[in-house]
Amino acid sequence: MRRGFARVLAVVLVGALAVAAGGPSASAHTQLVATSPSEGAVLTTSPASVSATFNESLLTTGGAMVVLDAERRSVGTGDARVQRATIALDLQPSLPDGTYRAAYRVISADGHPVEGSFTFIVGSPSKPEVQGTAPANAAGEQQSPAWPAIVLLAAALLGAVAVGWWVVRRVRE
Amino acid sequence: MTHTSQAPTSGSPRVSRRGLLAVGGAGILGAAGGFIVGRESAPMTSDQPATAATAAAPQTYDFHGAHQAGISTPAQQHAAYLGINLQERSTNALAAVLRLVSDDAARMMAGKPALADPSGMLAATASGLTITVGLGHRAFELPGMQASRPEAFAALPAFATDAFEPGWGDTDLLVHIGSQDPLVLSHAIRVITVDLSTLARIAWIQQGFRALPDPSGATGRNLMGQVDGTVNPVPGTAEFDETVWMQHPSPAINGGTVLILRRIRMLLDTWDVLDTGAKELVIGRDLSTGAPLGGTSERDPMPLAATNDLGLPVIPTDAHARLAHASTPRTRILRRPYSYDHGMHAGTNDVGLLFVAYTQDPRDSFIPMQRRLAESDALNRWVSTIGSASYFVPPGVREGGFIGEGLLA
Ligand code: HEM
Ligand SMILES: [Cu+2]
């Protein structure tokens, strides 16, 4: 019966890994490591700028960043700046309360285009809410921060262990 | 051999061979019937299917006409650009060179050997040979030439991305030779360099090639793999004429053009590692079809104002095609580039583009365009402009005349 348990555990583990691999960022070399403001942040004051930072440096060419309010009006000023692993954009001063979405497109130093977005709220959210983060788009690789994938993977592993433990208990009884 | 009648020393630019040419010129000519209108002879092979590629490639082009050949005529597979400097800097020497090259060109383009050609059999098949002559800034600095300089033949300013290496700069003259057959091309280079040997020195020769025409008529690719040549004025249209040919009261200038030759090295080692998606963002076009990003086929207009659902521009603001785009005929250029492969340089392949552009006035077109590119073109990271020269290409001549004759008043 030990064999049966091992097989069940293996199947569950493979399934969990497959779920994790299908996650938003597991296929990319270039990972978003942080944004400012952070995803979903609720700010009491209007930020002067937004930025996205990656795990490897970026090309200074091909970079773009835009911040839209709930009515899709652009609230950035000037051009996006790329420095090492960060792309940043200055914002108009004193943004009114509401939900904003910052989108970026960068090319990593090793030649991958990466595109994605994050939202933040100044004061209180807009009504109706802006669409969820990072809608699918064909132009580049879509990315949310890496942590949801990690959480997903951890949850799947925990689940697998729990199921395995339950199977073992059943077999022993 | 008649070659012995050529000036024996380099001291005198008045070549005795002129006598021969004068006889030849007078002899050929009874037809003072004006300019030949249709300049392309019919294709010699009649059994070929009339695809765009074969119909557009006759065996011979007429040297004589309102404009010089080699500009509005279809670009051949092979080309060479010869930068030429006079030994004696005088208008006499300039005239001698212009006469000689014109005579050689008229004969060889017709599939006949130049005078005193020891290997005349190599000239029997012109294979679409064209020979085009331009005068450089240095030629207009010769005593007596300053007043003849077309105002539109403006010197190019320095650009931020210039990375010139010695040896590819401005010269007194340019001879551009094109042919479908590299053997014919090489022979024509040989004839001209030998004929000019007592009068001039060849400063550089830049040779290039093009991909064989696609049977479907698709635009060819350059050595970066991009479809190159999509947006370009089409010969025979009013737009082309307005983009390329100068309009001027002086017949020595009217129907001429400015040729700009930039030698641009491609930095393929770093280009090759880019993802396809990154390469497409750099140009603003799809790599496999050549369609603009946001479009579906090669000829679609660029959706310059379009943004995707995240609000990002579909064609990046620093994309090459966006920045190079010009919206009126006089601000556009005709691009007629060739790829080059010059062996190795600094441990890697020395390859790139002989970027050849034609414009009625570079101050309207090339200069502002190159400024925009130098300032922010995403492509700059993967190319390096290592040479630059520009020339006034005079209008064509009637039989018996020589290129640039009217400038030497
Ligand atoms: C090695 C250097 C270069 C490469 C590889 C290159 C490549 C390309 C490619 C792939 C396109 C898009 C397809 C097409 O319309 O042909 C293009 C368009 C164009 N390029 Fe370049 N190019 C180079 C240099 C230049 C330079 C130096 C200029 C002018 C200063 C220039 C002017 C243009 C123009 C006018 C267009 C058409 C833009 C439009 O859509 O209206 N290019 N080039
Ligand atoms: Cu990578």
Coordinates of C-alpha atoms in Angstrom, one line a residue, chain A residues 4-173:
Chain A
G4 CA -0.2 3.4 -3.8
F5 CA 0.4 6.3 -1.5
A6 CA 3.6 7.4 -3.4
R7 CA 1.7 7.3 -6.7
V8 CA -1.1 9.5 -5.4
L9 CA 1.4 11.9 -3.9
A10 CA 3.3 12.1 -7.2
V11 CA 0.2 12.8 -9.2
V12 CA -0.9 15.5 -6.8
L13 CA 2.5 17.1 -6.8
V14 CA 2.8 17.2 -10.6
G15 CA -0.7 18.7 -10.8
A16 CA 0.3 21.4 -8.3
L17 CA 3.4 22.3 -10.3
A18 CA 1.5 22.5 -13.5
V19 CA -0.9 24.9 -11.9
A20 CA 2.0 27.0 -10.7
A21 CA 3.7 26.9 -14.1
G22 CA 0.6 28.3 -15.8
G23 CA 0.7 31.3 -13.5
P24 CA 1.3 34.8 -14.9
S25 CA 5.0 35.1 -14.7
A26 CA 6.7 31.7 -14.4
S27 CA 7.8 31.7 -18.1
A28 CA 9.7 35.0 -18.1
H29 CA 13.3 35.5 -17.2
T30 CA 12.7 39.2 -16.5
Q31 CA 10.7 39.6 -13.2
L32 CA 8.9 42.6 -11.8
V33 CA 10.2 42.8 -8.3
A34 CA 8.6 46.0 -7.0
T35 CA 6.4 48.9 -8.0
S36 CA 5.8 52.3 -6.5
P37 CA 3.2 52.7 -5.4
S38 CA 2.8 49.0 -4.7
E39 CA -0.1 47.1 -6.3
G40 CA -3.4 48.1 -4.7
A41 CA -1.9 50.7 -2.4
V42 CA -4.3 53.3 -1.0
L43 CA -2.4 56.6 -0.7
T44 CA -3.4 59.6 1.4
T45 CA -1.5 62.0 -0.9
S46 CA -1.0 62.1 -4.6
P47 CA 2.4 60.5 -5.6
A48 CA 4.9 62.6 -7.5
S49 CA 5.9 59.7 -9.7
V50 CA 5.4 56.0 -10.4
S51 CA 8.0 53.3 -11.0
A52 CA 8.5 49.6 -11.7
T53 CA 11.6 47.8 -10.8
F54 CA 12.8 44.5 -12.3
N55 CA 15.3 41.8 -11.4
E56 CA 17.6 42.7 -14.2
S57 CA 18.7 45.8 -15.9
L58 CA 16.7 47.3 -18.8
L59 CA 17.5 48.8 -22.1
T60 CA 17.1 52.6 -22.2
T61 CA 15.4 52.2 -25.6
G62 CA 11.9 50.8 -26.2
G63 CA 10.7 51.7 -22.7
A64 CA 7.2 53.2 -22.2
M65 CA 5.1 54.1 -19.2
V66 CA 1.6 55.5 -18.9
V67 CA -0.8 56.2 -16.0
L68 CA -4.5 56.4 -16.7
D69 CA -7.3 57.5 -14.4
A70 CA -10.7 55.7 -14.3
E71 CA -11.8 57.6 -17.5
R72 CA -8.6 56.5 -19.3
R73 CA -7.1 60.0 -19.2
S74 CA -3.4 60.1 -19.0
V75 CA -2.1 61.8 -15.9
G76 CA 1.7 61.4 -16.5
T77 CA 4.0 64.3 -17.5
G78 CA 7.1 64.1 -19.6
D79 CA 8.7 60.9 -20.9
A80 CA 9.3 57.7 -19.0
R81 CA 12.9 57.4 -17.6
V82 CA 14.8 54.2 -17.6
Q83 CA 17.6 53.8 -15.1
R84 CA 19.3 50.4 -14.6
A85 CA 16.4 48.1 -13.6
T86 CA 13.7 50.7 -13.0
I87 CA 11.4 52.6 -15.3
A88 CA 9.7 55.7 -13.8
L89 CA 7.2 58.4 -14.9
D90 CA 6.4 61.7 -13.2
L91 CA 2.8 62.5 -12.5
Q92 CA 0.7 65.6 -12.6
P93 CA 0.6 67.3 -9.2
S94 CA -2.3 66.8 -6.8
L95 CA -4.2 64.0 -8.6
P96 CA -7.9 63.9 -7.6
D97 CA -9.1 61.0 -5.5
G98 CA -9.7 57.8 -7.5
T99 CA -8.2 54.7 -8.9
Y100 CA -5.3 54.8 -11.3
R101 CA -3.6 52.2 -13.4
A102 CA 0.1 52.5 -14.3
A103 CA 1.2 50.5 -17.3
Y104 CA 4.8 49.8 -18.4
R105 CA 6.6 48.3 -21.3
V106 CA 10.3 47.6 -21.1
I107 CA 12.9 45.6 -22.9
S108 CA 15.3 43.8 -20.5
A109 CA 19.0 44.0 -21.2
D110 CA 18.9 40.4 -22.5
G111 CA 16.3 41.3 -25.0
H112 CA 12.9 40.4 -23.6
P113 CA 10.0 42.8 -24.0
V114 CA 7.9 42.9 -20.8
E115 CA 4.5 44.6 -20.5
G116 CA 2.2 44.9 -17.5
S117 CA 0.4 47.2 -15.1
F118 CA -0.5 47.8 -11.5
T119 CA -3.2 49.9 -9.9
F120 CA -3.2 52.3 -6.9
I121 CA -5.8 54.5 -5.2
V122 CA -5.4 58.1 -4.2
G123 CA -7.8 58.9 -1.4
S124 CA -10.8 56.6 -2.2
P125 CA -11.4 54.4 -5.2
S126 CA -13.2 55.7 -8.3
K127 CA -16.8 54.5 -9.0
P128 CA -17.1 52.4 -11.1
E129 CA -13.8 50.7 -10.4
V130 CA -11.2 50.5 -13.1
Q131 CA -10.8 47.1 -14.6
G132 CA -8.6 44.6 -12.8
T133 CA -4.9 44.6 -13.3
A134 CA -2.9 43.5 -16.3
P135 CA -5.5 42.5 -18.8
A136 CA -4.2 40.1 -21.4
N137 CA -2.4 41.8 -24.3
A138 CA -0.6 40.4 -27.3
A139 CA 2.1 43.0 -27.7
G140 CA 4.5 41.7 -25.0
E141 CA 4.8 39.4 -22.1
Q142 CA 2.2 40.1 -19.4
Q143 CA 3.4 40.4 -15.9
S144 CA 2.1 40.9 -12.4
P145 CA 4.6 40.8 -9.5
A146 CA 6.0 37.3 -8.9
W147 CA 4.5 36.8 -5.4
P148 CA 1.0 35.6 -6.5
A149 CA 2.7 32.7 -8.3
I150 CA 4.8 31.9 -5.2
V151 CA 1.7 32.0 -3.0
L152 CA -0.1 29.7 -5.4
L153 CA 2.8 27.3 -5.5
A154 CA 3.0 27.2 -1.7
A155 CA -0.8 26.6 -1.4
A156 CA -0.6 23.8 -3.9
L157 CA 2.2 22.1 -2.1
L158 CA 0.5 22.5 1.3
G159 CA -2.7 21.0 -0.3
A160 CA -0.6 18.1 -1.7
V161 CA 0.9 17.4 1.7
A162 CA -2.5 17.5 3.4
V163 CA -4.0 15.1 0.8
G164 CA -1.1 12.8 1.1
W165 CA -1.3 12.8 4.9
W166 CA -5.1 12.0 4.6
V167 CA -4.4 9.2 2.1
V168 CA -1.8 7.7 4.4
R169 CA -4.2 7.8 7.4
R170 CA -6.9 6.1 5.3
V171 CA -4.5 3.4 4.1
R172 CA -3.3 2.7 7.6
E173 CA -6.8 2.4 9.1

